């Protein structure tokens, strides 16, 4: 199939516009879209993950047919990496949670066999009297059976074996055998069934399979290599082998290219163009579109039972020219209507249409130019006057827009900077009051450090605004501590919510990862922006729920969902449609009452999309808002090692008024080998403790939430000690500052305290302490890890406070420091010192008399013997990449950015001293 080039389409469009102008001009009217009233909710369930090759095609087809008043939600079972039972269980929990906490779905589209089986199995519970439309189904008999249900219909994925095998026998006329590459997954079993149904139609061929589910990888490769020219080889599905190895479509195609020496036929689009020849394929995008059209008919009033199941999927020949050439397959054998990819076109085929359109456009353009010149000549004076007036009006508007944008930008930056500054100032004040508790002061300093780093990141963003505007923003991809990040966020916003008398709660669902790979700063920005808005727009006495859900996990990817829901002022439908546009707010009173410039959500949306995620919002005026952000992360691969320290002898009771929190904590305890039960209030907890003691199987560990209605965690602890004595260990968990509960809790008899969100490592460490085991956390390298006694450093810094801080840091590790207040003094000290006296020189850049660049150039030109070998480093707030490059070009050995990270300074000096000693 030949396609017109993009250039040809643009020229055709240009020609049409010119012709419209010649016919009296055309007026393009942009009508405001009407306010949407009431959206339909449609759920698409895929048997696989988004990375499975057919899924994006199915979703593209579905989205192409759904109208603007339909909101599509997507869930992945990921049966290629999870067992079917586990995939069904996790999906059931997620759908239940959504329907209980958001709304029920109006219709369900299921892709492939496992998803259909799930929808049928849980139809009464989840989708009662809701249409279920399937597509991509290989088990034809099962699809026909369930479509007898008046609420179920769809389109079957039926391979055209006749067209494919007739084509294959033309290509390989000597073949007497046909072999299919399959596995024993749900989809694979359905495809095997269709495959062996063809034996009666082709008695001249013997039918066989290469079943990956019963082969090891080396056996699979050997089977590929053994295929000869007398065999027609069909690639149906291969996602796993008997050793549990998971294969992507790309990996299978690479194996085919490397080990198979015959054409490989394929009945679906995925893989064609990567070493697979193709055939009469199923177009998954078309199947998705058919299913979506059926859904739209039902949503528009049609009876589901009146829409018959479609027994044939959209098919057509789709072949790869590279494979045709590799096996010397004649073009005479190819069907006329086949789509050929990687086809080499002649010059005229590539550019002929463009040339035709260009010549036509040039002729019309010449006519247009003549007419324009005549019109310009006749209306020259009036056109000049209108042009000048328009230029003046544009200049005035541009100036007004620039002034407004500047004010809005400054307001937004004030909002962004004040959020972490509020945490820094508040925590500093708290630290000043804790003069007798070093551990508490250390905790406050750690939180101040996290907020300071966030503030530094915001400042870097402001300074790098030119790169942002030019689309040059780059995302970091580093391992970061997800547990510490959440704890810092919750601590920051709990204090703000408490000051405003807002009920702020954190919920965790299925989170198993404690470290992730991604851009920690950008994730912080996203969460802080959404939570700041929730605090801002929720009145005193309101409620904010912050929910973190681990939606799925593959071998190298982790998908997290962050939900922020409040019962604040909410938004009308018009504002909801404009929500993510820059500088947008409900009306002028919004800025006066709540502040802000309206930039935050636009920035958030851009960051989310750059990370490959998605963001959506739901809101009702005067009822509240909900923002849902889905983000993919790379898995760090770090896991809690608990096999050697299991706790089988412990029986635990969880007490929390949030049932989801109980179930989440129970999952963590189960992984550690602990038997557990949970209750949701203090009275039930006391009853459970009594019953267990009567049965002779008493609880020896109680994990109690601090904030519960009727009887809080402190009072429950007091009751437990009064009734049951000291037998059970009591751990109080709080999502907020432990300083508020620890004193009262210890007085009531609590043994330990943990901060929510509770991660597996937190429970693991507490349990080790209970059992008398010690696990030392890995601390950040500080001064005690380094000893540079006997080393001499020359430090040039013109700001006295910065000098004091730097000297203190250097002397903490035994370094002798010579100080200079500017570059000129630093050069003099260097010249006067004996050769080799200084082991390193640290220079600020912006100094009076002689800046850092001039100073290092002068040092390198010195006649001293170490002028070219003494290590010189820039230690400066000039931290852009061009500043680093300029420092290196001036003759420096490296660059240390301010504010100084103490461990980076020490590690850099350690490497410098070690390298310098080896010279």
XYZ file of C-alpha atoms in Angstrom, residues 135-822:
688
model
C -12.253 -8.292 21.616
C -9.050 -10.212 20.867
C -10.609 -13.548 21.984
C -8.998 -16.757 20.694
C -11.198 -19.328 22.462
C -14.077 -19.140 20.005
C -16.279 -21.726 21.748
C -16.018 -19.915 25.079
C -16.819 -16.554 23.441
C -19.863 -18.044 21.705
C -21.029 -19.587 24.980
C -20.773 -16.426 27.117
C -22.284 -14.227 24.389
C -25.583 -16.002 25.074
C -25.707 -13.775 28.154
C -27.795 -10.715 27.097
C -25.202 -8.370 28.641
C -22.183 -9.839 26.797
C -21.161 -9.364 23.163
C -18.039 -8.503 21.193
C -15.741 -9.447 18.330
C -13.763 -12.691 18.074
C -10.107 -12.748 17.063
C -10.332 -15.343 14.289
C -7.265 -16.095 12.238
C -7.788 -16.695 8.523
C -5.917 -19.996 8.403
C -7.074 -20.735 4.851
C -5.652 -17.501 3.382
C -2.436 -17.908 5.359
C -1.829 -21.570 4.613
C -2.727 -21.168 0.926
C -0.206 -18.308 0.750
C 2.433 -20.307 2.676
C 2.100 -23.317 0.352
C 2.651 -21.036 -2.653
C 5.813 -19.691 -1.038
C 6.964 -23.171 0.096
C 5.409 -25.635 -2.404
C 7.577 -28.547 -1.158
C 6.439 -28.198 2.464
C 4.723 -31.236 3.998
C 4.654 -30.058 7.605
C 3.309 -27.062 9.531
C 4.587 -26.134 13.007
C 3.213 -23.441 15.347
C 5.199 -21.582 18.020
C 2.900 -21.537 21.105
C 2.814 -21.660 24.910
C 0.333 -22.883 27.551
C -0.990 -19.511 28.688
C -4.763 -18.918 28.544
C -4.386 -17.226 25.154
C -1.905 -19.863 23.988
C -4.303 -22.723 24.737
C -7.050 -20.964 22.762
C -4.737 -20.460 19.784
C -3.572 -24.115 19.871
C -7.211 -25.173 19.695
C -7.814 -23.050 16.577
C -4.554 -24.346 15.063
C -5.332 -28.068 15.368
C -8.884 -27.508 14.055
C -7.257 -26.986 10.604
C -5.861 -30.567 10.319
C -8.953 -31.878 8.549
C -8.781 -29.094 5.946
C -5.130 -29.820 5.067
C -4.555 -33.600 5.160
C -1.382 -33.174 3.056
C 0.290 -31.380 5.990
C 1.318 -32.862 9.344
C 0.537 -30.496 12.249
C 2.929 -30.019 15.180
C 3.866 -27.334 17.746
C 6.963 -25.922 19.428
C 5.470 -25.440 22.916
C 7.711 -23.058 24.874
C 5.931 -23.836 28.150
C 7.455 -27.347 28.199
C 10.916 -26.382 26.907
C 13.988 -24.805 28.423
C 15.491 -21.807 26.661
C 18.312 -23.821 25.093
C 15.794 -26.444 23.931
C 13.643 -23.702 22.422
C 16.618 -22.303 20.495
C 17.524 -25.812 19.297
C 13.939 -26.345 18.095
C 14.122 -23.084 16.122
C 17.430 -24.060 14.556
C 16.109 -27.509 13.512
C 13.261 -26.133 11.340
C 13.940 -26.961 7.672
C 12.542 -25.796 4.297
C 9.930 -28.579 4.305
C 8.215 -26.925 7.286
C 5.802 -23.981 7.356
C 6.558 -22.161 10.630
C 3.831 -20.007 12.246
C 4.538 -17.719 15.234
C 1.297 -17.624 17.307
C 2.412 -16.727 20.857
C 5.488 -17.143 23.050
C 5.589 -15.428 26.428
C 7.180 -17.951 28.818
C 9.245 -21.156 28.941
C 9.250 -23.995 31.452
C 11.953 -22.311 33.551
C 9.779 -19.250 34.168
C 11.642 -16.950 31.736
C 9.362 -14.201 30.414
C 9.720 -13.186 26.729
C 8.672 -9.941 25.091
C 7.638 -9.908 21.456
C 10.894 -8.104 20.597
C 12.961 -10.859 22.250
C 11.109 -13.577 20.337
C 11.659 -11.718 17.056
C 15.397 -11.449 17.766
C 15.546 -15.206 18.389
C 13.680 -15.830 15.140
C 16.088 -13.609 13.186
C 19.121 -15.334 14.692
C 18.105 -19.005 14.700
C 15.275 -19.630 12.186
C 16.212 -20.243 8.535
C 12.751 -20.293 6.935
C 10.051 -17.619 6.511
C 7.993 -17.145 9.690
C 4.283 -16.440 9.221
C 2.342 -14.284 11.681
C -1.399 -13.731 12.134
C -1.139 -10.456 14.115
C 0.694 -7.203 13.366
C 3.140 -7.332 16.281
C 6.589 -8.508 15.151
C 6.122 -7.895 11.432
C 8.992 -5.643 10.459
C 11.354 -7.228 12.995
C 12.296 -10.422 11.134
C 8.827 -11.977 10.751
C 7.354 -12.229 7.235
C 3.688 -11.708 8.223
C 0.573 -12.980 6.515
C -3.169 -12.424 6.616
C -3.188 -10.712 10.032
C -5.711 -9.568 12.601
C -5.688 -5.760 12.871
C -5.930 -5.225 16.652
C -6.586 -1.536 16.244
C -9.632 -2.365 14.130
C -10.870 -4.921 16.684
C -10.583 -2.320 19.432
C -12.524 0.179 17.321
C -15.343 -2.353 16.696
C -15.638 -3.065 20.436
C -15.730 0.671 21.218
C -18.450 1.255 18.606
C -20.562 -1.477 20.231
C -20.109 0.250 23.607
C -21.134 3.620 22.154
C -24.311 2.042 20.697
C -25.232 0.720 24.146
C -24.384 3.986 25.931
C -26.590 5.789 23.410
C -29.580 3.611 24.321
C -29.284 0.366 22.354
C -30.231 -2.905 24.066
C -26.994 -4.978 24.541
C -28.836 -8.161 23.558
C -29.665 -6.600 20.165
C -25.953 -6.265 19.255
C -24.840 -9.592 17.889
C -21.383 -11.009 18.466
C -19.109 -10.450 15.438
C -17.501 -13.771 14.538
C -14.861 -12.392 12.163
C -12.193 -9.887 13.127
C -10.824 -7.266 10.664
C -8.065 -9.042 8.693
C -5.754 -8.319 5.742
C -2.375 -9.272 4.287
C 0.559 -7.447 5.945
C 4.090 -8.399 4.822
C 7.700 -7.257 5.338
C 9.687 -6.489 2.159
C 12.990 -7.217 3.941
C 11.918 -10.811 4.665
C 10.525 -11.200 1.130
C 13.940 -10.199 -0.204
C 15.855 -12.409 2.273
C 14.051 -15.577 1.133
C 13.734 -14.481 -2.542
C 9.924 -14.639 -2.523
C 8.520 -13.560 -5.887
C 6.242 -10.518 -6.021
C 3.863 -12.602 -8.194
C 2.918 -14.634 -5.110
C 1.890 -11.568 -3.097
C -1.872 -10.707 -3.006
C -2.676 -7.445 -4.802
C -4.262 -5.753 -1.807
C -1.387 -6.618 0.585
C 0.202 -3.883 2.690
C 3.985 -4.058 2.240
C 6.176 -2.403 4.866
C 9.859 -1.488 4.358
C 9.093 -1.300 0.618
C 11.632 0.538 -1.475
C 9.954 3.098 -3.746
C 11.129 4.632 -6.999
C 11.948 8.334 -7.157
C 8.639 9.165 -8.839
C 6.684 7.013 -6.369
C 8.313 8.890 -3.516
C 8.183 12.417 -4.867
C 5.846 12.423 -7.879
C 2.789 13.556 -5.963
C 4.827 16.227 -4.192
C 6.111 17.539 -7.522
C 2.603 17.625 -9.010
C 1.175 19.466 -6.033
C 4.140 21.851 -5.930
C 3.771 22.810 -9.603
C 0.028 23.291 -9.167
C 0.539 25.355 -6.037
C 3.165 27.476 -7.797
C 0.766 28.269 -10.645
C -2.035 29.208 -8.269
C 0.420 31.175 -6.156
C 1.466 33.247 -9.147
C -2.170 34.131 -9.812
C -2.669 34.925 -6.159
C 0.434 37.185 -6.110
C -0.843 39.164 -9.099
C -4.219 39.679 -7.426
C -2.607 40.642 -4.143
C -0.274 43.143 -5.805
C -3.236 44.749 -7.505
C -5.185 44.907 -4.224
C -2.149 46.347 -2.437
C -1.679 49.000 -5.080
C -5.319 50.065 -4.902
C -5.474 50.164 -1.100
C -1.916 51.096 -0.298
C -2.556 54.081 1.919
C -5.366 52.530 3.951
C -3.417 49.256 4.317
C -0.345 51.107 5.609
C -2.438 52.961 8.178
C -4.192 49.779 9.294
C -0.858 47.994 9.519
C 0.620 50.702 11.739
C -2.448 50.692 13.985
C -2.280 46.909 14.240
C 1.422 47.013 15.100
C 0.783 49.558 17.847
C -2.097 47.475 19.241
C 0.044 44.320 19.163
C 2.884 46.120 20.909
C 0.555 47.358 23.661
C -0.954 43.877 24.066
C 2.489 42.246 24.135
C 3.637 44.678 26.827
C 0.509 44.014 28.894
C 0.893 40.263 28.495
C 4.573 40.424 29.427
C 3.813 42.478 32.528
C 0.982 40.135 33.537
C 3.122 37.045 32.899
C 5.932 38.512 35.029
C 3.569 39.175 37.927
C 2.003 35.730 37.622
C 5.404 34.068 37.421
C 6.670 35.889 40.537
C 3.512 34.975 42.452
C 3.867 31.316 41.484
C 7.539 31.194 42.438
C 6.700 32.810 45.775
C 4.158 30.030 46.364
C 6.609 27.293 45.346
C 9.473 28.669 47.476
C 7.407 29.376 50.571
C 6.154 25.784 50.864
C 9.537 24.177 51.767
C 10.603 27.387 53.547
C 7.578 26.984 55.824
C 8.773 23.469 56.707
C 12.359 24.674 57.296
C 11.313 27.560 59.574
C 8.751 25.460 61.451
C 11.118 22.536 62.016
C 13.916 24.909 63.069
C 11.592 26.401 65.688
C 10.702 22.914 66.938
C 14.398 21.941 67.078
C 15.137 24.965 69.278
C 12.628 23.692 71.862
C 14.070 20.145 71.959
C 17.294 20.990 73.816
C 17.361 17.749 75.804
C 16.517 15.203 73.109
C 19.416 14.707 70.619
C 17.513 12.050 68.628
C 14.565 14.376 68.101
C 16.887 17.222 67.040
C 18.598 14.840 64.591
C 15.191 13.919 63.147
C 14.261 17.594 62.718
C 17.614 18.336 61.068
C 17.092 15.462 58.614
C 13.669 16.879 57.655
C 15.148 20.389 57.365
C 17.817 18.940 55.095
C 15.191 17.318 52.839
C 13.174 20.542 52.605
C 16.361 22.528 51.920
C 17.216 20.232 49.040
C 13.733 20.688 47.658
C 14.114 24.476 47.954
C 17.445 24.279 46.151
C 15.776 22.294 43.370
C 13.088 24.959 42.965
C 15.732 27.690 42.774
C 17.589 25.667 40.140
C 14.348 25.428 38.155
C 13.918 29.217 38.246
C 17.483 29.810 37.091
C 17.080 27.214 34.350
C 13.838 28.741 33.014
C 15.362 29.472 29.609
C 16.018 25.749 29.117
C 12.440 24.924 30.167
C 10.957 27.396 27.665
C 13.084 25.899 24.885
C 11.964 22.371 25.722
C 15.402 21.309 26.959
C 14.421 20.183 30.459
C 15.996 16.829 31.244
C 14.727 14.292 33.768
C 17.075 12.673 36.274
C 17.138 8.901 36.619
C 18.683 7.944 39.960
C 17.901 5.546 42.788
C 16.048 7.362 45.577
C 14.536 6.456 48.943
C 10.775 6.373 48.308
C 10.041 5.670 51.983
C 11.981 8.736 53.146
C 10.401 10.885 50.449
C 6.830 9.975 51.511
C 7.657 10.488 55.176
C 8.998 13.974 54.447
C 5.958 14.916 52.363
C 3.495 13.687 55.007
C 5.378 15.461 57.788
C 5.390 18.742 55.857
C 1.684 18.750 55.017
C 0.450 17.342 58.312
C 1.796 20.471 60.021
C 0.082 22.748 57.483
C -3.197 20.838 57.741
C -3.067 20.866 61.526
C -2.586 24.665 61.587
C -5.669 25.025 59.382
C -7.627 22.391 61.376
C -7.952 20.048 58.395
C -8.157 16.252 58.818
C -5.180 14.992 56.753
C -4.797 11.216 56.234
C -2.371 9.042 54.286
C -3.485 5.680 52.834
C -1.124 3.016 51.414
C -2.359 0.273 49.062
C -0.101 -2.582 48.002
C 3.171 -0.584 48.191
C 6.127 -2.984 48.385
C 8.905 -0.849 46.899
C 11.073 1.218 49.258
C 13.563 2.484 46.668
C 12.764 3.505 43.092
C 14.658 4.808 40.085
C 13.425 8.123 38.720
C 13.534 11.880 39.232
C 12.955 12.376 42.961
C 12.835 16.185 42.691
C 10.136 16.166 39.990
C 8.043 13.607 41.888
C 8.339 15.858 44.945
C 7.199 18.835 42.880
C 4.139 16.943 41.637
C 3.025 15.751 45.081
C 3.749 19.089 46.777
C 1.811 21.013 44.133
C -1.277 18.818 44.420
C -1.208 18.721 48.232
C -0.544 22.476 48.471
C -3.608 23.137 46.337
C -5.680 20.762 48.466
C -4.619 22.600 51.655
C -5.258 25.947 49.982
C -8.762 25.182 48.701
C -10.021 23.127 51.693
C -11.605 25.157 54.481
C -11.047 24.685 58.197
C -12.778 21.517 59.396
C -12.388 19.866 55.990
C -10.729 16.596 54.994
C -7.842 15.602 52.703
C -7.011 11.985 51.772
C -3.601 11.264 50.222
C -3.517 7.729 48.779
C -0.423 5.978 47.393
C -1.144 2.787 45.432
C 1.305 0.433 43.746
C -0.886 -0.499 40.793
C 1.411 -3.046 39.177
C 4.989 -4.287 38.938
C 6.924 -6.072 36.211
C 10.503 -7.337 36.401
C 11.917 -3.861 35.767
C 8.986 -1.435 36.035
C 6.891 -0.225 38.968
C 3.670 1.744 38.455
C 2.576 4.080 41.263
C -0.706 5.974 41.589
C -0.945 9.105 43.745
C -4.478 10.270 44.595
C -5.236 13.549 46.392
C -8.907 13.985 47.345
C -10.440 16.840 49.317
C -13.911 18.150 50.197
C -12.995 21.777 49.540
C -14.503 24.407 47.254
C -14.254 22.301 44.075
C -14.603 23.567 40.490
C -17.340 24.061 37.934
C -17.276 22.143 34.635
C -15.932 25.097 32.667
C -12.929 25.448 34.970
C -12.374 21.675 34.920
C -12.004 21.816 31.124
C -9.420 24.638 31.409
C -7.696 23.243 34.478
C -4.258 22.425 33.078
C -3.849 25.592 30.989
C -1.236 28.094 32.284
C -2.459 30.947 34.523
C -5.998 29.526 34.689
C -8.117 30.089 37.827
C -11.857 29.919 38.467
C -12.241 33.724 38.596
C -10.495 36.820 39.949
C -11.801 36.162 43.457
C -9.888 32.869 43.535
C -6.535 34.654 43.341
C -7.607 37.237 45.915
C -8.867 34.618 48.382
C -6.368 31.778 47.939
C -3.374 33.317 46.125
C -1.344 31.611 43.398
C -0.902 32.376 39.714
C -2.430 29.280 38.139
C 0.910 27.949 36.835
C 1.184 24.997 39.203
C -1.127 22.462 37.561
C 0.189 23.277 34.086
C 3.745 22.603 35.305
C 2.549 19.432 37.042
C 0.885 18.104 33.881
C 4.029 18.757 31.815
C 6.210 16.961 34.376
C 3.853 13.967 34.568
C 3.741 13.578 30.787
C 7.535 13.949 30.492
C 7.826 11.004 32.897
C 5.503 8.919 30.717
C 2.608 9.134 33.163
C -0.903 10.554 33.173
C -2.952 12.934 35.307
C -6.696 13.404 35.538
C -9.034 15.420 37.724
C -12.612 15.109 38.928
C -14.397 17.913 40.738
C -17.799 19.319 41.698
C -18.367 22.869 42.778
C -18.683 23.194 46.576
C -18.151 19.431 47.007
C -14.432 18.925 46.451
C -11.833 17.673 43.974
C -9.809 14.557 43.257
C -6.534 14.417 41.313
C -5.112 11.070 40.169
C -1.515 10.802 38.923
C -0.115 7.559 37.463
C 3.678 7.400 37.137
C 5.997 4.641 35.921
C 9.332 4.071 37.671
C 12.213 1.724 37.069
C 12.693 -0.863 39.774
C 15.886 -0.509 41.796
C 15.910 -4.253 42.460
C 16.602 -3.665 46.158
C 14.613 -5.976 48.445
C 14.331 -6.452 52.197
C 16.364 -9.510 53.198
C 14.222 -11.203 55.821
C 14.654 -14.950 55.263
C 17.245 -15.295 58.002
C 15.161 -13.269 60.455
C 11.594 -14.548 60.339
C 9.239 -14.145 63.265
C 7.018 -17.238 63.172
C 6.551 -17.244 66.938
C 4.844 -13.844 66.973
C 1.082 -13.372 66.809
C 0.085 -9.754 66.159
C -3.108 -7.720 66.492
C -3.495 -4.662 64.229
C -5.831 -1.910 65.460
C -6.709 0.870 62.972
C -10.031 2.503 62.072
C -8.975 2.438 58.395
C -9.608 -1.119 57.157
C -7.392 -0.605 54.096
C -4.523 0.368 56.405
C -5.132 -2.827 58.438
C -4.985 -5.007 55.326
C -1.844 -3.254 54.069
C -0.057 -3.698 57.430
C -1.211 -7.323 57.471
C 0.435 -7.959 54.111
C 3.745 -6.648 55.498
C 3.476 -8.851 58.607
C 2.611 -11.901 56.508
C 5.791 -11.441 54.467
C 7.739 -11.556 57.736
C 6.084 -14.835 58.739
C 3.851 -13.320 61.436
C 0.308 -14.500 62.179
C -2.017 -11.556 62.505
C -5.623 -10.412 62.942
C -7.032 -6.919 62.780
C -9.889 -4.919 64.283
C -11.051 -1.362 63.605
C -11.718 0.098 67.077
C -10.430 -0.033 70.653
C -13.377 -1.939 72.127
C -13.033 -4.735 69.570
C -9.281 -4.830 70.277
C -9.821 -5.451 73.991
C -12.352 -8.203 73.200
C -9.937 -9.856 70.736
C -7.091 -9.775 73.278
C -9.345 -11.396 75.912
C -10.554 -14.141 73.563
C -7.014 -14.959 72.451
C -5.847 -15.224 76.078
C -8.790 -17.510 76.924
C -7.916 -19.749 73.986
C -4.324 -20.038 75.205
C -2.949 -18.361 72.087
C -2.404 -14.800 73.317
C -1.250 -11.929 71.143
C 2.316 -10.894 71.933
C 2.412 -7.850 69.659
C -0.138 -5.012 69.201
C 0.283 -2.429 66.431
C -2.094 0.429 67.251
C -2.956 3.538 65.240
C -2.717 6.722 67.277
C -5.717 8.629 65.918
C -8.944 6.613 66.205
C -12.463 7.730 67.126
C -13.972 7.020 70.577
C -10.772 5.453 71.951
C -7.438 6.653 70.543
C -4.188 4.679 70.543
C -2.857 6.116 73.812
C -6.055 5.342 75.725
C -6.213 1.827 74.241
C -2.610 1.232 75.338
C -3.506 2.358 78.835
C -6.487 -0.067 78.876
C -4.316 -2.950 77.605
C -1.757 -2.392 80.367
C -4.527 -2.128 82.968
C -6.294 -5.355 81.918
C -3.563 -7.572 80.418
C -0.410 -6.276 82.054
C 2.973 -6.233 80.318
C 2.653 -9.474 78.334
C 2.142 -7.902 74.897
C 4.544 -5.523 73.135
C 2.652 -2.365 72.133
C 3.747 -0.369 69.077
C 1.948 2.911 68.341
C 1.888 4.002 64.685
C 1.302 7.606 63.664
C 1.198 9.231 60.242
C 2.286 12.489 61.804
C 4.914 13.936 64.144
C 5.721 11.376 66.855
C 6.544 14.244 69.216
C 2.793 14.717 69.683
C 2.196 11.192 70.934
C 5.466 9.755 72.226
C 5.439 11.250 75.741
C 1.792 10.316 76.438
C 2.268 6.964 74.736
C 5.254 5.962 76.855
C 3.406 7.062 79.999
C 0.462 4.855 78.945
C 2.807 1.877 78.489
C 3.745 1.855 74.762
C 7.039 0.112 73.977
C 7.837 1.379 70.482
C 6.693 3.984 67.977
C 6.739 3.893 64.146
C 5.908 6.573 61.621
C 3.370 6.007 58.863
C 3.633 5.234 56.023
C 4.760 1.921 57.514
C 7.108 0.073 55.178
C 8.378 -3.478 55.517
C 11.836 -2.289 56.573
C 10.333 -0.185 59.404
C 8.463 -3.195 60.837
C 11.487 -5.423 60.254
C 13.772 -3.126 62.244
C 11.273 -2.758 65.129
C 10.776 -6.517 65.312
C 14.536 -7.083 65.356
C 14.808 -4.653 68.259
C 11.999 -6.515 70.053
C 13.767 -9.848 69.498
C 17.149 -8.479 70.606
C 18.652 -8.441 67.085
C 20.535 -5.446 65.771
C 20.497 -4.210 62.199
C 22.543 -1.093 61.690
C 21.121 1.271 59.077
C 23.443 2.480 56.394
C 24.272 6.056 57.342
C 25.359 8.787 55.036
C 29.093 9.242 55.090
C 30.005 12.002 57.533
C 33.160 13.425 58.960
C 33.975 10.446 61.185
C 34.474 8.295 58.058
C 37.357 10.454 56.798
C 40.773 11.445 58.175
C 42.901 13.840 56.113
C 45.417 14.716 58.849
C 48.587 16.263 57.464
C 46.891 17.649 54.308
C 47.057 21.385 53.470
C 44.327 23.161 51.479
C 44.290 26.738 50.176
C 40.739 28.182 50.325
C 39.714 31.411 48.536
C 36.281 32.802 49.518
C 35.200 36.462 49.776
C 32.014 35.879 51.875
C 32.968 35.597 55.554
C 30.074 33.289 56.549
C 30.790 30.934 53.635
C 34.457 30.951 54.647
C 33.557 30.013 58.234
C 31.376 27.092 57.120
C 33.949 25.738 54.646
C 36.852 26.004 57.126
C 34.824 24.150 59.766
C 34.005 21.351 57.306
C 37.674 20.970 56.328
C 39.045 21.055 59.882
C 36.513 18.397 60.974
C 38.547 15.877 58.941
C 41.998 17.065 60.045
C 42.861 19.393 57.147
C 45.071 22.448 57.731
C 43.491 25.444 55.918
C 45.115 28.624 54.567
C 42.475 31.294 53.866
C 42.357 34.051 51.242
C 39.604 36.665 50.840
C 40.052 37.057 47.074
